[in-house]
Amino acid sequence: MAASPVALLAASPALFASVAGLFGLAIGSFLNVVIHRLPLVLERQWRAQAAELEGRPPEAPGEPYNLLRPRSRCPACQAPIRSVHNVPVLSWLLLRGRCAACRAPISARYPLVELATGIAFAAVAWHFGFGLAALLGCIFTAYLVALTGIDIDRQLLPDILTVPLLWIGLAASAWLAAGEAPPPAALRDAVIGAVAGYGFLWLVFHLFKLITGKEGMGYGDFKLLAAIGAWLGWQMLPLVLLLAAFVGAAVGIALMAARRLGRGVPIPFGPYLAGAAWIALLWGPGLVERYLRFAGLG
């Protein structure tokens, strides 16, 4: 009797990771749409709300614009992208990074986001094995990818992403029994993590503002770290902050040394928090244990 697809995926970690990677490529294609369109959708909503508050007539309604409509188009010639030209990574390679209609260049960021999401999904599936922990890990990963892309482009971490990510983490912790490693963290650890994550960056923000008179980060960073604490527990927050601060400082210094960034130019912190959180998701407990042993505290 032939084994069911579920049994095959459960029995073969390599097959499960491969399937998760292919699924991640498709999700990455959608995340490209989220990264590009969600800030524009929010901007339209903010303009409409501002017009209403000021008593101005609303803008004339145009073509529906959301994450699903209209179909993806070439930014240069506005030609709709055919389904055959929308296969993740492969289409970009076959088209040599150019629009099929007008041959205008297509940014390499699109296949990079797809490829990064596919590899990250495969790594999560391989690490956690077949089960709900891998599914939750992939959901967490998808949110982190979307938030990273938007923060790089717009220096914005939208509430419409950070707040649901926080609540999904808390809900998963309340519903499921925590295993040896997140996700999810134990409910108590998740609640403390959410409060501590928000509260710590809130305190840093206000201390920095009190000392310098400047705002060192945005409130979206507070909410993202709160969400990370809800998913991974408060124990992972020091590791996440240490990794994010170290990499962020290194990148900032390198960019200033290369004269690609002035001293007064803000650097988005969200991508470093997201990258550190993903590392902590997979290897956080092991990294913390090794550090404590090295420091003689374990």
Short mmCIF file of N, CA and C in Angstrom, two decimals, residues 105-253:
data_model
loop_
_atom_site.label_atom_id
_atom_site.label_comp_id
_atom_site.label_asym_id
_atom_site.label_seq_id
_atom_site.Cartn_x
_atom_site.Cartn_y
_atom_site.Cartn_z
N PRO A 105 14.85 46.92 -17.73
CA PRO A 105 15.42 46.06 -16.68
C PRO A 105 14.46 45.88 -15.51
N ILE A 106 14.44 44.68 -14.95
CA ILE A 106 13.65 44.35 -13.76
C ILE A 106 14.63 44.18 -12.61
N SER A 107 14.33 44.83 -11.50
CA SER A 107 15.24 44.81 -10.35
C SER A 107 15.55 43.38 -9.91
N ALA A 108 16.81 43.15 -9.57
CA ALA A 108 17.22 41.84 -9.05
C ALA A 108 16.65 41.57 -7.67
N ARG A 109 16.08 42.60 -7.06
CA ARG A 109 15.51 42.39 -5.72
C ARG A 109 14.38 41.37 -5.74
N TYR A 110 13.61 41.34 -6.83
CA TYR A 110 12.46 40.44 -6.88
C TYR A 110 12.88 38.97 -6.76
N PRO A 111 13.80 38.49 -7.60
CA PRO A 111 14.22 37.10 -7.41
C PRO A 111 14.98 36.88 -6.11
N LEU A 112 15.67 37.90 -5.60
CA LEU A 112 16.40 37.74 -4.35
C LEU A 112 15.45 37.53 -3.18
N VAL A 113 14.34 38.28 -3.15
CA VAL A 113 13.34 38.08 -2.10
C VAL A 113 12.73 36.69 -2.20
N GLU A 114 12.42 36.26 -3.43
CA GLU A 114 11.85 34.92 -3.62
C GLU A 114 12.83 33.84 -3.18
N LEU A 115 14.08 33.99 -3.59
CA LEU A 115 15.09 33.00 -3.25
C LEU A 115 15.36 32.98 -1.76
N ALA A 116 15.45 34.14 -1.14
CA ALA A 116 15.70 34.22 0.29
C ALA A 116 14.57 33.57 1.08
N THR A 117 13.34 33.82 0.65
CA THR A 117 12.18 33.23 1.34
C THR A 117 12.18 31.72 1.17
N GLY A 118 12.48 31.24 -0.04
CA GLY A 118 12.53 29.79 -0.27
C GLY A 118 13.59 29.11 0.57
N ILE A 119 14.79 29.69 0.62
CA ILE A 119 15.87 29.11 1.42
C ILE A 119 15.51 29.14 2.90
N ALA A 120 14.94 30.26 3.35
CA ALA A 120 14.57 30.37 4.76
C ALA A 120 13.49 29.36 5.14
N PHE A 121 12.49 29.16 4.29
CA PHE A 121 11.45 28.17 4.56
C PHE A 121 12.06 26.77 4.62
N ALA A 122 12.97 26.47 3.68
CA ALA A 122 13.60 25.15 3.68
C ALA A 122 14.42 24.94 4.96
N ALA A 123 15.13 25.98 5.40
CA ALA A 123 15.93 25.87 6.62
C ALA A 123 15.04 25.65 7.84
N VAL A 124 13.92 26.36 7.91
CA VAL A 124 12.99 26.19 9.03
C VAL A 124 12.42 24.78 9.04
N ALA A 125 12.01 24.29 7.85
CA ALA A 125 11.46 22.94 7.75
C ALA A 125 12.48 21.89 8.15
N TRP A 126 13.71 22.06 7.72
CA TRP A 126 14.78 21.11 8.06
C TRP A 126 15.06 21.12 9.57
N HIS A 127 15.05 22.31 10.15
CA HIS A 127 15.39 22.45 11.57
C HIS A 127 14.32 21.86 12.47
N PHE A 128 13.06 22.17 12.20
CA PHE A 128 11.99 21.76 13.10
C PHE A 128 11.39 20.41 12.72
N GLY A 129 11.55 20.00 11.47
CA GLY A 129 10.93 18.76 11.04
C GLY A 129 9.45 18.95 10.77
N PHE A 130 8.84 17.89 10.24
CA PHE A 130 7.43 17.96 9.86
C PHE A 130 6.57 18.18 11.10
N GLY A 131 5.73 19.21 11.07
CA GLY A 131 4.86 19.48 12.20
C GLY A 131 4.46 20.93 12.28
N LEU A 132 3.73 21.26 13.33
CA LEU A 132 3.18 22.60 13.48
C LEU A 132 4.26 23.63 13.77
N ALA A 133 5.33 23.23 14.45
CA ALA A 133 6.41 24.18 14.75
C ALA A 133 7.01 24.73 13.46
N ALA A 134 7.17 23.88 12.44
CA ALA A 134 7.72 24.33 11.16
C ALA A 134 6.75 25.30 10.48
N LEU A 135 5.46 25.00 10.53
CA LEU A 135 4.47 25.90 9.93
C LEU A 135 4.51 27.27 10.60
N LEU A 136 4.54 27.28 11.93
CA LEU A 136 4.61 28.55 12.65
C LEU A 136 5.91 29.28 12.34
N GLY A 137 7.00 28.53 12.24
CA GLY A 137 8.28 29.15 11.90
C GLY A 137 8.25 29.79 10.53
N CYS A 138 7.58 29.16 9.58
CA CYS A 138 7.47 29.74 8.23
C CYS A 138 6.59 30.99 8.24
N ILE A 139 5.53 31.00 9.02
CA ILE A 139 4.68 32.19 9.14
C ILE A 139 5.50 33.34 9.71
N PHE A 140 6.24 33.06 10.78
CA PHE A 140 7.11 34.06 11.40
C PHE A 140 8.12 34.59 10.39
N THR A 141 8.70 33.69 9.61
CA THR A 141 9.70 34.06 8.60
C THR A 141 9.10 34.96 7.54
N ALA A 142 7.91 34.63 7.05
CA ALA A 142 7.27 35.43 6.00
C ALA A 142 7.02 36.85 6.47
N TYR A 143 6.54 37.01 7.70
CA TYR A 143 6.34 38.35 8.24
C TYR A 143 7.66 39.11 8.32
N LEU A 144 8.71 38.44 8.77
CA LEU A 144 10.01 39.10 8.90
C LEU A 144 10.54 39.57 7.55
N VAL A 145 10.36 38.74 6.52
CA VAL A 145 10.81 39.13 5.17
C VAL A 145 10.05 40.37 4.68
N ALA A 146 8.74 40.36 4.85
CA ALA A 146 7.93 41.50 4.39
C ALA A 146 8.31 42.78 5.14
N LEU A 147 8.47 42.68 6.46
CA LEU A 147 8.82 43.85 7.26
C LEU A 147 10.21 44.37 6.90
N THR A 148 11.13 43.46 6.63
CA THR A 148 12.48 43.86 6.25
C THR A 148 12.45 44.66 4.95
N GLY A 149 11.76 44.14 3.94
CA GLY A 149 11.70 44.82 2.65
C GLY A 149 11.05 46.19 2.74
N ILE A 150 9.96 46.30 3.49
CA ILE A 150 9.27 47.58 3.61
C ILE A 150 10.12 48.58 4.37
N ASP A 151 10.79 48.13 5.43
CA ASP A 151 11.61 49.06 6.22
C ASP A 151 12.81 49.56 5.42
N ILE A 152 13.39 48.69 4.59
CA ILE A 152 14.49 49.12 3.74
C ILE A 152 14.01 50.16 2.73
N ASP A 153 12.85 49.92 2.14
CA ASP A 153 12.33 50.83 1.12
C ASP A 153 11.81 52.13 1.69
N ARG A 154 11.05 52.03 2.80
CA ARG A 154 10.27 53.18 3.26
C ARG A 154 10.62 53.64 4.67
N GLN A 155 11.49 52.92 5.36
CA GLN A 155 11.74 53.17 6.78
C GLN A 155 10.42 53.19 7.54
N LEU A 156 9.67 52.13 7.34
CA LEU A 156 8.33 51.99 7.90
C LEU A 156 8.12 50.53 8.31
N LEU A 157 7.61 50.34 9.52
CA LEU A 157 7.19 49.01 9.98
C LEU A 157 5.70 49.10 10.28
N PRO A 158 4.84 48.76 9.32
CA PRO A 158 3.41 49.03 9.46
C PRO A 158 2.76 48.25 10.59
N ASP A 159 1.87 48.93 11.31
CA ASP A 159 1.09 48.26 12.37
C ASP A 159 0.30 47.08 11.82
N ILE A 160 -0.12 47.18 10.56
CA ILE A 160 -0.94 46.13 9.97
C ILE A 160 -0.17 44.81 9.86
N LEU A 161 1.15 44.87 9.99
CA LEU A 161 1.97 43.66 10.01
C LEU A 161 2.50 43.35 11.41
N THR A 162 3.03 44.36 12.11
CA THR A 162 3.65 44.08 13.41
C THR A 162 2.64 43.65 14.47
N VAL A 163 1.47 44.29 14.48
CA VAL A 163 0.47 43.97 15.51
C VAL A 163 -0.09 42.56 15.33
N PRO A 164 -0.54 42.15 14.11
CA PRO A 164 -0.96 40.76 13.95
C PRO A 164 0.14 39.75 14.26
N LEU A 165 1.40 40.09 13.91
CA LEU A 165 2.50 39.18 14.24
C LEU A 165 2.59 38.98 15.75
N LEU A 166 2.42 40.05 16.50
CA LEU A 166 2.43 39.96 17.96
C LEU A 166 1.31 39.05 18.46
N TRP A 167 0.10 39.27 17.97
CA TRP A 167 -1.05 38.50 18.46
C TRP A 167 -1.00 37.04 18.02
N ILE A 168 -0.48 36.79 16.83
CA ILE A 168 -0.34 35.39 16.40
C ILE A 168 0.63 34.66 17.32
N GLY A 169 1.73 35.31 17.69
CA GLY A 169 2.68 34.69 18.60
C GLY A 169 2.07 34.39 19.95
N LEU A 170 1.33 35.36 20.51
CA LEU A 170 0.69 35.14 21.80
C LEU A 170 -0.40 34.06 21.71
N ALA A 171 -1.18 34.08 20.63
CA ALA A 171 -2.24 33.08 20.46
C ALA A 171 -1.65 31.67 20.34
N ALA A 172 -0.57 31.54 19.57
CA ALA A 172 0.07 30.23 19.43
C ALA A 172 0.61 29.74 20.77
N SER A 173 1.17 30.65 21.57
CA SER A 173 1.69 30.27 22.88
C SER A 173 0.57 29.85 23.83
N ALA A 174 -0.58 30.51 23.72
CA ALA A 174 -1.71 30.17 24.58
C ALA A 174 -2.36 28.85 24.18
N TRP A 175 -2.32 28.55 22.89
CA TRP A 175 -3.03 27.38 22.36
C TRP A 175 -2.19 26.11 22.44
N LEU A 176 -0.90 26.26 22.23
CA LEU A 176 -0.03 25.09 22.13
C LEU A 176 0.89 24.99 23.34
N ALA A 177 1.23 23.77 23.68
CA ALA A 177 2.23 23.56 24.73
C ALA A 177 3.60 23.80 24.14
N ALA A 178 4.42 24.55 24.84
CA ALA A 178 5.75 24.87 24.33
C ALA A 178 6.64 23.63 24.36
N GLY A 179 7.44 23.45 23.32
CA GLY A 179 8.38 22.35 23.28
C GLY A 179 9.74 22.78 23.79
N GLU A 180 10.78 22.12 23.33
CA GLU A 180 12.12 22.45 23.79
C GLU A 180 12.61 23.77 23.21
N ALA A 181 12.13 24.15 22.05
CA ALA A 181 12.56 25.39 21.42
C ALA A 181 11.36 26.05 20.77
N PRO A 182 11.33 27.38 20.73
CA PRO A 182 10.22 28.07 20.06
C PRO A 182 10.32 27.86 18.56
N PRO A 183 9.21 28.09 17.81
CA PRO A 183 7.95 28.54 18.35
C PRO A 183 7.03 27.39 18.75
N PRO A 184 6.04 27.64 19.64
CA PRO A 184 5.89 28.89 20.36
C PRO A 184 6.63 28.84 21.70
N ALA A 185 6.90 30.01 22.27
CA ALA A 185 7.42 30.06 23.63
C ALA A 185 6.29 29.75 24.60
N ALA A 186 6.65 29.39 25.81
CA ALA A 186 5.62 29.21 26.85
C ALA A 186 4.87 30.53 27.02
N LEU A 187 3.59 30.44 27.35
CA LEU A 187 2.74 31.63 27.40
C LEU A 187 3.30 32.69 28.34
N ARG A 188 3.76 32.29 29.51
CA ARG A 188 4.32 33.26 30.45
C ARG A 188 5.54 33.97 29.85
N ASP A 189 6.42 33.19 29.23
CA ASP A 189 7.61 33.78 28.60
C ASP A 189 7.23 34.68 27.43
N ALA A 190 6.19 34.30 26.69
CA ALA A 190 5.76 35.10 25.55
C ALA A 190 5.20 36.45 25.99
N VAL A 191 4.38 36.45 27.04
CA VAL A 191 3.79 37.71 27.53
C VAL A 191 4.88 38.62 28.08
N ILE A 192 5.78 38.04 28.88
CA ILE A 192 6.89 38.85 29.41
C ILE A 192 7.75 39.36 28.25
N GLY A 193 7.97 38.51 27.25
CA GLY A 193 8.78 38.91 26.10
C GLY A 193 8.16 40.07 25.34
N ALA A 194 6.85 40.04 25.16
CA ALA A 194 6.17 41.12 24.44
C ALA A 194 6.28 42.43 25.21
N VAL A 195 6.04 42.37 26.51
CA VAL A 195 6.10 43.58 27.33
C VAL A 195 7.54 44.11 27.40
N ALA A 196 8.49 43.19 27.64
CA ALA A 196 9.89 43.61 27.76
C ALA A 196 10.43 44.14 26.43
N GLY A 197 10.06 43.50 25.32
CA GLY A 197 10.54 43.95 24.03
C GLY A 197 10.09 45.37 23.72
N TYR A 198 8.82 45.64 23.92
CA TYR A 198 8.31 47.00 23.68
C TYR A 198 8.91 47.97 24.68
N GLY A 199 8.87 47.59 25.96
CA GLY A 199 9.29 48.50 27.01
C GLY A 199 10.75 48.88 26.94
N PHE A 200 11.62 47.94 26.57
CA PHE A 200 13.05 48.23 26.52
C PHE A 200 13.36 49.27 25.45
N LEU A 201 12.86 49.06 24.23
CA LEU A 201 13.15 50.03 23.17
C LEU A 201 12.44 51.36 23.42
N TRP A 202 11.27 51.32 24.04
CA TRP A 202 10.60 52.57 24.42
C TRP A 202 11.46 53.37 25.37
N LEU A 203 12.07 52.68 26.35
CA LEU A 203 12.94 53.36 27.32
C LEU A 203 14.19 53.91 26.63
N VAL A 204 14.81 53.11 25.76
CA VAL A 204 15.99 53.57 25.03
C VAL A 204 15.65 54.79 24.18
N PHE A 205 14.51 54.75 23.51
CA PHE A 205 14.08 55.86 22.67
C PHE A 205 13.99 57.16 23.47
N HIS A 206 13.33 57.10 24.63
CA HIS A 206 13.10 58.31 25.40
C HIS A 206 14.37 58.78 26.11
N LEU A 207 15.23 57.88 26.52
CA LEU A 207 16.50 58.29 27.10
C LEU A 207 17.38 58.98 26.06
N PHE A 208 17.41 58.40 24.85
CA PHE A 208 18.19 58.99 23.76
C PHE A 208 17.64 60.37 23.40
N LYS A 209 16.34 60.48 23.35
CA LYS A 209 15.72 61.77 23.02
C LYS A 209 15.98 62.80 24.10
N LEU A 210 15.97 62.37 25.38
CA LEU A 210 16.23 63.27 26.49
C LEU A 210 17.66 63.79 26.45
N ILE A 211 18.61 62.92 26.08
CA ILE A 211 20.02 63.30 26.08
C ILE A 211 20.39 64.12 24.85
N THR A 212 19.90 63.70 23.69
CA THR A 212 20.33 64.33 22.43
C THR A 212 19.30 65.28 21.83
N GLY A 213 18.05 65.17 22.25
CA GLY A 213 17.00 65.96 21.63
C GLY A 213 16.54 65.42 20.30
N LYS A 214 17.03 64.22 19.92
CA LYS A 214 16.66 63.61 18.65
C LYS A 214 15.97 62.27 18.90
N GLU A 215 15.21 61.84 17.89
CA GLU A 215 14.54 60.53 17.96
C GLU A 215 15.43 59.50 17.27
N GLY A 216 15.85 58.49 18.03
CA GLY A 216 16.80 57.52 17.49
C GLY A 216 16.17 56.38 16.71
N MET A 217 14.88 56.16 16.88
CA MET A 217 14.19 55.08 16.17
C MET A 217 12.71 55.36 16.15
N GLY A 218 11.96 54.53 15.44
CA GLY A 218 10.52 54.71 15.34
C GLY A 218 9.77 53.74 16.23
N TYR A 219 8.49 54.02 16.46
CA TYR A 219 7.68 53.16 17.30
C TYR A 219 7.46 51.79 16.67
N GLY A 220 7.61 51.70 15.36
CA GLY A 220 7.49 50.39 14.72
C GLY A 220 8.53 49.41 15.22
N ASP A 221 9.72 49.91 15.56
CA ASP A 221 10.76 49.04 16.10
C ASP A 221 10.33 48.46 17.44
N PHE A 222 9.65 49.28 18.28
CA PHE A 222 9.17 48.79 19.57
C PHE A 222 8.22 47.61 19.35
N LYS A 223 7.29 47.81 18.40
CA LYS A 223 6.26 46.80 18.16
C LYS A 223 6.85 45.53 17.56
N LEU A 224 7.86 45.70 16.70
CA LEU A 224 8.50 44.52 16.12
C LEU A 224 9.21 43.72 17.20
N LEU A 225 9.94 44.39 18.08
CA LEU A 225 10.63 43.64 19.14
C LEU A 225 9.63 43.02 20.10
N ALA A 226 8.51 43.68 20.34
CA ALA A 226 7.45 43.08 21.16
C ALA A 226 6.93 41.80 20.52
N ALA A 227 6.73 41.84 19.20
CA ALA A 227 6.27 40.64 18.49
C ALA A 227 7.32 39.54 18.56
N ILE A 228 8.59 39.90 18.42
CA ILE A 228 9.66 38.90 18.50
C ILE A 228 9.67 38.28 19.89
N GLY A 229 9.49 39.09 20.93
CA GLY A 229 9.43 38.56 22.29
C GLY A 229 8.25 37.63 22.49
N ALA A 230 7.11 37.95 21.83
CA ALA A 230 5.94 37.09 21.95
C ALA A 230 6.17 35.73 21.29
N TRP A 231 6.94 35.70 20.22
CA TRP A 231 7.21 34.44 19.52
C TRP A 231 8.31 33.63 20.19
N LEU A 232 9.37 34.29 20.60
CA LEU A 232 10.56 33.57 21.06
C LEU A 232 10.73 33.54 22.57
N GLY A 233 9.97 34.38 23.27
CA GLY A 233 10.12 34.45 24.72
C GLY A 233 11.16 35.49 25.12
N TRP A 234 11.05 35.94 26.36
CA TRP A 234 11.93 37.01 26.82
C TRP A 234 13.39 36.57 26.85
N GLN A 235 13.65 35.27 26.99
CA GLN A 235 15.03 34.79 27.10
C GLN A 235 15.84 35.08 25.85
N MET A 236 15.19 35.18 24.69
CA MET A 236 15.91 35.41 23.44
C MET A 236 16.14 36.89 23.13
N LEU A 237 15.51 37.79 23.90
CA LEU A 237 15.62 39.21 23.58
C LEU A 237 17.05 39.75 23.70
N PRO A 238 17.82 39.40 24.75
CA PRO A 238 19.20 39.90 24.78
C PRO A 238 20.01 39.47 23.56
N LEU A 239 19.85 38.22 23.13
CA LEU A 239 20.57 37.74 21.95
C LEU A 239 20.15 38.51 20.70
N VAL A 240 18.84 38.70 20.53
CA VAL A 240 18.34 39.42 19.36
C VAL A 240 18.88 40.85 19.33
N LEU A 241 18.83 41.53 20.46
CA LEU A 241 19.31 42.92 20.52
C LEU A 241 20.82 43.00 20.28
N LEU A 242 21.55 42.04 20.85
CA LEU A 242 23.01 42.05 20.68
C LEU A 242 23.38 41.83 19.22
N LEU A 243 22.77 40.83 18.58
CA LEU A 243 23.06 40.56 17.18
C LEU A 243 22.65 41.74 16.29
N ALA A 244 21.44 42.27 16.53
CA ALA A 244 20.94 43.37 15.70
C ALA A 244 21.82 44.61 15.84
N ALA A 245 22.20 44.94 17.09
CA ALA A 245 23.03 46.13 17.31
C ALA A 245 24.42 45.96 16.71
N PHE A 246 24.99 44.76 16.85
CA PHE A 246 26.34 44.52 16.34
C PHE A 246 26.36 44.61 14.81
N VAL A 247 25.43 43.92 14.16
CA VAL A 247 25.40 43.93 12.70
C VAL A 247 25.02 45.31 12.18
N GLY A 248 24.05 45.96 12.82
CA GLY A 248 23.64 47.29 12.40
C GLY A 248 24.78 48.29 12.50
N ALA A 249 25.54 48.23 13.60
CA ALA A 249 26.67 49.13 13.76
C ALA A 249 27.75 48.85 12.72
N ALA A 250 28.01 47.56 12.47
CA ALA A 250 29.03 47.20 11.48
C ALA A 250 28.66 47.69 10.09
N VAL A 251 27.40 47.49 9.70
CA VAL A 251 26.94 47.93 8.38
C VAL A 251 26.98 49.46 8.28
N GLY A 252 26.53 50.14 9.34
CA GLY A 252 26.54 51.59 9.33
C GLY A 252 27.95 52.16 9.20
N ILE A 253 28.89 51.59 9.94
CA ILE A 253 30.28 52.05 9.86
C ILE A 253 30.86 51.78 8.47
#
